[in-house]
Short mmCIF file of C-alpha atoms in Angstrom, two decimals:
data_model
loop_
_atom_site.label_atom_id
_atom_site.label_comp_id
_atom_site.label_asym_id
_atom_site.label_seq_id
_atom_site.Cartn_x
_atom_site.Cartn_y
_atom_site.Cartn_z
CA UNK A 236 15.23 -20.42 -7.31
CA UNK A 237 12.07 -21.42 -8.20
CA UNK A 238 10.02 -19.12 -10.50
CA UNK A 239 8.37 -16.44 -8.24
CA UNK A 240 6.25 -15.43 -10.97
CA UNK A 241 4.52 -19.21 -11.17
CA UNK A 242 3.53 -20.03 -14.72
CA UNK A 243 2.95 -16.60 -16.14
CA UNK A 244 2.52 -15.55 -19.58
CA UNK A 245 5.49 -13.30 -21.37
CA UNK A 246 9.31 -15.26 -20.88
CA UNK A 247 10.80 -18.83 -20.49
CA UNK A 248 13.15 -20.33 -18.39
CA UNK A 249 15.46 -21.28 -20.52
CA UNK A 250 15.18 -17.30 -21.55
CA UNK A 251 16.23 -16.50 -17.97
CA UNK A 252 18.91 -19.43 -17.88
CA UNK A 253 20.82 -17.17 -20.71
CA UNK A 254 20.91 -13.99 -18.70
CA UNK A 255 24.48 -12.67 -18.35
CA UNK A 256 25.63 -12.85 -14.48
CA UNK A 257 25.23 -8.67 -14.78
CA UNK A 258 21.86 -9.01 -15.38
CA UNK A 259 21.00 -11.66 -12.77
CA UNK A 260 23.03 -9.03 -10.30
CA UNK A 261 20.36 -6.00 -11.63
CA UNK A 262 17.65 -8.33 -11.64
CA UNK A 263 18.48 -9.32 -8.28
CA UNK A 264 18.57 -5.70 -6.92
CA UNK A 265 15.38 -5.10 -8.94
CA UNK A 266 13.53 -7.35 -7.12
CA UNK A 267 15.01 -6.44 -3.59
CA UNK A 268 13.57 -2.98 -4.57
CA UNK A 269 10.36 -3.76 -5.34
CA UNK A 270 9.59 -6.33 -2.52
CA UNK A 271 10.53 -3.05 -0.46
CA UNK A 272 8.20 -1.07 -2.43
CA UNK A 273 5.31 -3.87 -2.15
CA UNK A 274 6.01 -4.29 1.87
CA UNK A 275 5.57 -0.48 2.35
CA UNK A 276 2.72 -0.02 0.02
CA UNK A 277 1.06 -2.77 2.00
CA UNK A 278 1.88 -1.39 5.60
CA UNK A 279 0.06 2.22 3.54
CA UNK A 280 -3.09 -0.12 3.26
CA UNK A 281 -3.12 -1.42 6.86
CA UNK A 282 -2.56 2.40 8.30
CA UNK A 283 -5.21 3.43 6.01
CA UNK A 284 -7.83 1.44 6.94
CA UNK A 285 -6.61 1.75 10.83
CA UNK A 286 -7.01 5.22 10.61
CA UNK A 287 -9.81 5.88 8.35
CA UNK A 288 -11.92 4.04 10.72
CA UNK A 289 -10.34 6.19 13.84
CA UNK A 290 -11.01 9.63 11.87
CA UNK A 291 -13.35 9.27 10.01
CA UNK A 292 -16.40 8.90 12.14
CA UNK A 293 -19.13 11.20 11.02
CA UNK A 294 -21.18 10.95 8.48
CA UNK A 295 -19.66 11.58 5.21
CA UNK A 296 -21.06 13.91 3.37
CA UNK A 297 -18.24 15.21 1.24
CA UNK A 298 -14.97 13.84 -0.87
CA UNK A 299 -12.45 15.49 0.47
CA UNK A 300 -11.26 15.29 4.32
CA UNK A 301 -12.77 18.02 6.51
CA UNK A 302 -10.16 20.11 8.65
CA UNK A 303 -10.80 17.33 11.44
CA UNK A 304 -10.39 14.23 9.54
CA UNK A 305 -7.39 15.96 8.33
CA UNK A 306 -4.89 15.82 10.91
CA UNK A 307 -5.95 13.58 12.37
CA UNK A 308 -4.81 10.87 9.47
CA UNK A 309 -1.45 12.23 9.72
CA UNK A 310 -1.65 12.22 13.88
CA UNK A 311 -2.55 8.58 13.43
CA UNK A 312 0.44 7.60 11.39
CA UNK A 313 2.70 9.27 13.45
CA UNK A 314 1.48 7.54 16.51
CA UNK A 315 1.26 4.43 14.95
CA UNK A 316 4.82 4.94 14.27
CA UNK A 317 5.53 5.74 17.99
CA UNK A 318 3.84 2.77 19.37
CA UNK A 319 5.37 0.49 17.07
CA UNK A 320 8.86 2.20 18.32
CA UNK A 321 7.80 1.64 22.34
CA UNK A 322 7.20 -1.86 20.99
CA UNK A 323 10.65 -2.71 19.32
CA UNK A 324 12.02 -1.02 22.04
CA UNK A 325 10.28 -3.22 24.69
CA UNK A 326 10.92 -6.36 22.93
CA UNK A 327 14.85 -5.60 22.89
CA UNK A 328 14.96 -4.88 26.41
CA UNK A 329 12.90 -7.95 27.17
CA UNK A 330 15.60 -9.92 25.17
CA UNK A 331 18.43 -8.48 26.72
CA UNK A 332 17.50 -9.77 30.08
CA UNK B 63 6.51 2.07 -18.94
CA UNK B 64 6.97 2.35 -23.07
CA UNK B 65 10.91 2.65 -21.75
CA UNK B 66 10.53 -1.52 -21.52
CA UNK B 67 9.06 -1.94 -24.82
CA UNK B 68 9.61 -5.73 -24.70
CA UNK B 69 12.88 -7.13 -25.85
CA UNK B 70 15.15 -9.14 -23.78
CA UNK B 71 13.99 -11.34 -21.10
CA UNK B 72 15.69 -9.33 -18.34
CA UNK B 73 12.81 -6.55 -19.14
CA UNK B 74 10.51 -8.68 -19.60
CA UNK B 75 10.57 -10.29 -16.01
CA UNK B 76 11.01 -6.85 -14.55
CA UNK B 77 7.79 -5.28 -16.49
CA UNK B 78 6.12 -8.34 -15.41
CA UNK B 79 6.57 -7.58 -11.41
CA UNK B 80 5.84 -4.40 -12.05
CA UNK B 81 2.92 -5.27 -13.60
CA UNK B 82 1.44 -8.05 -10.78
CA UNK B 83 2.78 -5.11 -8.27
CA UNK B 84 0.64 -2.84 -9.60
CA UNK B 85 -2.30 -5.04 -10.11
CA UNK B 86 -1.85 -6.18 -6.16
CA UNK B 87 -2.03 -2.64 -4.81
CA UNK B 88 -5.04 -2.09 -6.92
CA UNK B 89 -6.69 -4.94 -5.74
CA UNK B 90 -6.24 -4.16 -1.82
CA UNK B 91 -7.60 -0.97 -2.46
CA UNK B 92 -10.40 -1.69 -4.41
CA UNK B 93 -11.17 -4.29 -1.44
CA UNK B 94 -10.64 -1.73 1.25
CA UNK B 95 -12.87 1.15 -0.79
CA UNK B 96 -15.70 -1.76 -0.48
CA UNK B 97 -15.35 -2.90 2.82
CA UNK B 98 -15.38 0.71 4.24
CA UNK B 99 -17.70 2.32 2.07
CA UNK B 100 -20.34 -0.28 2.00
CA UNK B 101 -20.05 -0.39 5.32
CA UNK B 102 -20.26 3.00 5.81
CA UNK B 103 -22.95 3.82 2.97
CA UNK B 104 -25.61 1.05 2.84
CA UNK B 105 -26.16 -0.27 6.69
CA UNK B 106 -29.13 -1.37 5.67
CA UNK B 107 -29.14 -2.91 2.09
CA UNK B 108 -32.80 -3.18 0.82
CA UNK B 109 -33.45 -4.60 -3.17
CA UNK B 110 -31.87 -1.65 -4.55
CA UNK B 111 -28.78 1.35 -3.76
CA UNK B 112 -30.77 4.35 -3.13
CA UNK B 113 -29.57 7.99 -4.74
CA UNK B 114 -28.64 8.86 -1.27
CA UNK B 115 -26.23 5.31 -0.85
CA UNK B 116 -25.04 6.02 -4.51
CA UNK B 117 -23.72 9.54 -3.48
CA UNK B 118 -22.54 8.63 -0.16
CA UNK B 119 -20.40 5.88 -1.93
CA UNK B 120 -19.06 8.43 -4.41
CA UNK B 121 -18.39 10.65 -1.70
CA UNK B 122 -16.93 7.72 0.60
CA UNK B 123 -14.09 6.51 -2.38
CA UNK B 124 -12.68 10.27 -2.83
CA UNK B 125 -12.71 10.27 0.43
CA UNK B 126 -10.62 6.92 1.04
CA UNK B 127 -8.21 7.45 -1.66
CA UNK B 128 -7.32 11.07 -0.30
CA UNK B 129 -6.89 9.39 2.86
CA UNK B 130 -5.02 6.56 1.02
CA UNK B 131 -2.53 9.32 -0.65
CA UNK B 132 -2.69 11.33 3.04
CA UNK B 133 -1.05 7.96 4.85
CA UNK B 134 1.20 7.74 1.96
CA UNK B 135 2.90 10.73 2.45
CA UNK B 136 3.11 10.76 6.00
CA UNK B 137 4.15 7.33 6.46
CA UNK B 138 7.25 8.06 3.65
CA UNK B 139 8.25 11.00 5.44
CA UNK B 140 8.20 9.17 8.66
CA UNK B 141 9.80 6.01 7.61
CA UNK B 142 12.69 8.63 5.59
CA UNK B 143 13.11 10.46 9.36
CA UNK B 144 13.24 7.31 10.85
CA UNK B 145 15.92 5.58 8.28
CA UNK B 146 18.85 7.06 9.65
CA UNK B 147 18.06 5.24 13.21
CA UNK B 148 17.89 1.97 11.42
CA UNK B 149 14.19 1.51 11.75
CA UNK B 150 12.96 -0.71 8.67
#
C-alpha cells in the first residue's frame, strides 16, 4: 500500500515496515474507523448546507435557531433520509428486473 | 490527545490521521460558514463590511454551527435507527 498520508512530516517507512503484524491488524481497523468517521462527518456537511439553505430563509437576525428554523433542520434530515431510502429501494427493484 | 504522546510509529500514524481528519472537517466548515454567510450577509459588497454585515456575519456563524451540531445529532440518531436494517 502506498502511503495514504503522501510525504508527511512525523514517521518513516521503514518505521512502519517494523510494525508487528498486531499492530498492522489495529492500524488497519483504525483506519477503517476513521474513514467511517470522515464519510459521515462529510455527508453532516452536505445535509447542513442542504438544509440550512431550505430553513433558514429569513433574515437572520439572531445566533441561535428560532422555533421555526428549528425543526425544521431535523425534518430535513429525516426526509433526506427517507428519500434516499425510496431511492435505494427503487434502484434494487429496477435491478431485479 | 496527550494519551499519544509520541512514541512508536504505530501512534504516530494514527495521531497523524487524526490530525489531517480534524484539519479536513475544519476546513469544509470554515468554507461552508463563508459561502453561506457571505452570501447571506453582504449581497451587495461595497469598499468596506458595514457594522450591520459585521453583526449579521456573527450572527450567521452561530447560527450555522448550531445548525452544523443540529444535523449532527439527527443524522447519528437516524443512521443508529437505521443500522440494524443494514443501511450504511
Amino acid at each position: 500500500m502506498d502511503s495514504p498520508l503522501g510525504g508527511g512530516p512525523g514517521f518513516n517507512e521503514q518505521d512502519l515496515a517494523k510494525l508487528s503484524d498486531r499492530d498492522k491488524q489495529e492500524l488497519t481497523q483504525f483506519v477503517q474507523n476513521e474513514s467511517q468517521k470522515a464519510r459521515i462527518q462529510s455527508a453532516i456537511h452536505n445535509l447542513t448546507d442542504t438544509c440550512f439553505r431550505k430553513c433558514v430563509t429569513s433574515k437572520i437576525s439572531s445566533r441561535d435557531l428560532d422555533k421555526y428554523e428549528q425543526p425544521c433542520m431535523q425534518n430535513c434530515v429525516d426526509r433526506w433520509m427517507d428519500a434516499n431510502n425510496v431511492i435505494m429501494k427503487e434502484l434494487q427493484a429496477l435491478q431485479r428486473n | 490527545m496527550s494519551a499519544y504522546a509520541s512514541g512508536d510509529p504505530k501512534t504516530q500514524v494514527m495521531r497523524q490521521i487524526q490530525q489531517e481528519a480534524a484539519m479536513q472537517n475544519a476546513k469544509m466548515l470554515v468554507e461552508k460558514l463563508n459561502e453561506h454567510c457571505f452570501e447571506r450577509c453582504v449581497p451587495k459588497p461595497s469598499t468596506s463590511l458595514s457594522k450591520g454585515e459585521e453583526t449579521c456575519f456573527s450572527n450567521c456563524l452561530q447560527k450555522y454551527m448550531t445548525a452544523w451540531n443540529t444535523v449532527s445529532q439527527q443524522y447519528i440518531t437516524a443512521i443508529q435507527k437505521n443500522s440494524s436494517s443494514s443501511q450504511f
